[in-house]
mmCIF file of C-alpha atoms in Angstrom:
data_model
loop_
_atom_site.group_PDB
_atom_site.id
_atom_site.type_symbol
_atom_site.label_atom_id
_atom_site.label_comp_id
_atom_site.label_asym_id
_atom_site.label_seq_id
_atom_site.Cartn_x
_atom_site.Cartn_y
_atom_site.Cartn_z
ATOM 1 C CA UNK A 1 -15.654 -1.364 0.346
ATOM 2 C CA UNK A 2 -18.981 -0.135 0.007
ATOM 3 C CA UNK A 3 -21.280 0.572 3.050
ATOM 4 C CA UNK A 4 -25.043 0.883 2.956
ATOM 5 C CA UNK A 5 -27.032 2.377 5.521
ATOM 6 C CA UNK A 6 -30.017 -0.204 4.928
ATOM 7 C CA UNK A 7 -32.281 -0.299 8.193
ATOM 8 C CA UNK A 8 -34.111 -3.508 7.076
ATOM 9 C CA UNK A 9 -33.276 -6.706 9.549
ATOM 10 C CA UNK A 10 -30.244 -8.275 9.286
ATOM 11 C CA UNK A 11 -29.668 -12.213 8.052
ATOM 12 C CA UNK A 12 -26.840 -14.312 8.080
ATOM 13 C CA UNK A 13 -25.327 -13.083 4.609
ATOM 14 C CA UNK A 14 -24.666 -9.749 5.629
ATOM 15 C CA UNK A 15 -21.636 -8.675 6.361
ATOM 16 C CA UNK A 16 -20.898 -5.751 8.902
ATOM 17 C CA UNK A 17 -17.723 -3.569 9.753
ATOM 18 C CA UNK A 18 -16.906 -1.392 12.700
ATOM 19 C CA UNK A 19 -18.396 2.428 11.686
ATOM 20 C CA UNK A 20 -15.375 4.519 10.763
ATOM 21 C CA UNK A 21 -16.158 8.096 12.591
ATOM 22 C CA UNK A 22 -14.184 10.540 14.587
ATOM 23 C CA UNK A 23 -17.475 10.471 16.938
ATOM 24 C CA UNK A 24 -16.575 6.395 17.628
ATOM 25 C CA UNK A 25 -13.498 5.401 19.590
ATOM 26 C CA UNK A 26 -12.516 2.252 21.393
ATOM 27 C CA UNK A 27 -10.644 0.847 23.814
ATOM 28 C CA UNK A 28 -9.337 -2.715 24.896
ATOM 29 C CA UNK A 29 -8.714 -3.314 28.376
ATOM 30 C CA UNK A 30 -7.998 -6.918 30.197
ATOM 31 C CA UNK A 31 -9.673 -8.590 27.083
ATOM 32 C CA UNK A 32 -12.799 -6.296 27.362
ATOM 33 C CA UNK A 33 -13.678 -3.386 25.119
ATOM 34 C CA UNK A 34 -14.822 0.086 25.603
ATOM 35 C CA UNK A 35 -16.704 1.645 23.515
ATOM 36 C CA UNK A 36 -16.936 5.418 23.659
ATOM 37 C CA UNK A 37 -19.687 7.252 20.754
ATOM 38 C CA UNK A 38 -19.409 11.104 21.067
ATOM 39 C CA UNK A 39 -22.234 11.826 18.793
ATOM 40 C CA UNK A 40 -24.720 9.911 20.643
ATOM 41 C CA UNK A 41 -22.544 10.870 24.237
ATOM 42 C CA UNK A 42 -23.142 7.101 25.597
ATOM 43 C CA UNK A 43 -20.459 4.506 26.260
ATOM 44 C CA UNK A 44 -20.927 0.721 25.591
ATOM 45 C CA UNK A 45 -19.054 -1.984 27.675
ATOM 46 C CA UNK A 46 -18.190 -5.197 25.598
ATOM 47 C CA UNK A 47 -17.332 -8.061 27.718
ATOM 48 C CA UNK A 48 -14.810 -10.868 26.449
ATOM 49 C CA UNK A 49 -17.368 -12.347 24.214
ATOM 50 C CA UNK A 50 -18.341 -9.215 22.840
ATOM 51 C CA UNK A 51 -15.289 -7.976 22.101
ATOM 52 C CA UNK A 52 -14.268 -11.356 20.744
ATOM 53 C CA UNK A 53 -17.099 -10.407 18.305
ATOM 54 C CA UNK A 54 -16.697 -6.812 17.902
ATOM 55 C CA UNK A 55 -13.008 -7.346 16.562
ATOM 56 C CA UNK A 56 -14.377 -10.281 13.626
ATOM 57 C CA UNK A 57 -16.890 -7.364 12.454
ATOM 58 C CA UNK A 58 -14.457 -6.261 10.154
ATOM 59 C CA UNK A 59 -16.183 -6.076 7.040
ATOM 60 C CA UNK A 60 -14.585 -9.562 5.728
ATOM 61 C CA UNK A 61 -16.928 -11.999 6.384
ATOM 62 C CA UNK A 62 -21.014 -12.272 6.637
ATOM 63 C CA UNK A 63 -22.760 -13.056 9.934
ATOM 64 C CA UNK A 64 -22.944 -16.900 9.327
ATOM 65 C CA UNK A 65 -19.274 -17.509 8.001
ATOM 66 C CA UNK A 66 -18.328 -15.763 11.262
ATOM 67 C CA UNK A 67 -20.846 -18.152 13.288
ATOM 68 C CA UNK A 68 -19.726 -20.871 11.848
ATOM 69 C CA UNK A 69 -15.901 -20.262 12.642
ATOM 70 C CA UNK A 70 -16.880 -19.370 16.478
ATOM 71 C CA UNK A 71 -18.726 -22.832 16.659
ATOM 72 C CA UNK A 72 -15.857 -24.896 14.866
ATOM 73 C CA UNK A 73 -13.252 -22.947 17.357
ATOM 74 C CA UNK A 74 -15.854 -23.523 20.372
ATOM 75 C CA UNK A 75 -17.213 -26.472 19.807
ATOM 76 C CA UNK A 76 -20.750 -25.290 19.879
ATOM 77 C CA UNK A 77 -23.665 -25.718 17.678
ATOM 78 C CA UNK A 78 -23.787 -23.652 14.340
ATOM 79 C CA UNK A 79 -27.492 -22.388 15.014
ATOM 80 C CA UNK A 80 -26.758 -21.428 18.628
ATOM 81 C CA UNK A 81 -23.856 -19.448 17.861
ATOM 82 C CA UNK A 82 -25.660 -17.936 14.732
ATOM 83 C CA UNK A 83 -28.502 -16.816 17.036
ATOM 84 C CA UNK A 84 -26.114 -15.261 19.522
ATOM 85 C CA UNK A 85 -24.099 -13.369 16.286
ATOM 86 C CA UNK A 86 -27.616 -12.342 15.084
ATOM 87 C CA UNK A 87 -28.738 -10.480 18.600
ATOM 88 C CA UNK A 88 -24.949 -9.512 19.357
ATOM 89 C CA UNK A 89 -24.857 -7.537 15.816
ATOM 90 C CA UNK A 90 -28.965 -6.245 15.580
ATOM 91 C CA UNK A 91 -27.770 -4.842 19.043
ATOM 92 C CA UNK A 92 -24.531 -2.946 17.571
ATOM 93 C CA UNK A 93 -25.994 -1.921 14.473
ATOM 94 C CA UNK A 94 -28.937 -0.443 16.543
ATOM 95 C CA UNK A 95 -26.922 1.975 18.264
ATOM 96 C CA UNK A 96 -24.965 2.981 14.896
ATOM 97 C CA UNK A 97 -21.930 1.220 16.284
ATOM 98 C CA UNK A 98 -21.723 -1.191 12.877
ATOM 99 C CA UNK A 99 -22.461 -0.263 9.192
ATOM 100 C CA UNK A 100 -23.625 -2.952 6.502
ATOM 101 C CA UNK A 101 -21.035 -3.412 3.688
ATOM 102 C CA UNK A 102 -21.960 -4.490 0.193
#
């Protein structure tokens, strides 16, 4: 797997995976995730949703496949879930919590 560190926006082809560092550690707890980064000494709370997404950045699928499956599973609309994917992951990759792959 090949990660970029491309700071240009996102769209829904890219595909994003959790950033492997000794600096990032997380947590699950009652279906809610903890994130802890050392490096940047702040901690980032993830409720269900978020670690719902957090767990399908894995570097498998882009930003739209994984919309798409959240709507089907959901029974929401494609775009709405796409725009919620789109501001969930600009908001990870922001603070260096996800890395681009490809």
């Amino acid at each position: 797997m090949t990660v970029t560190n491309n700071r240009e926006g996102l769209s829904p082809s890219t595909v994003l995976v959790h950033r492997e560092s000794p600096a990032v550690e997380y947590v699950e707890v009652d279906g809610e995730t903890v994130v802890y980064d050392c490096a940047g000494n702040a901690i980032h709370l993830l409720d269900q949703i978020g670690t719902l997404l957090w767990t399908l950045l894995d570097g498998t699928a882009s930003l739209r496949a994984t919309s798409a499956d959240l709507a089907a599973a959901f029974g929401r609309p494609p775009d709405e879930v796409l725009d919620d994917v789109m501001r969930f992951a600009t908001e990870m990759e922001a603070v260096d919590l996800v890395e681009r792959v490809g």
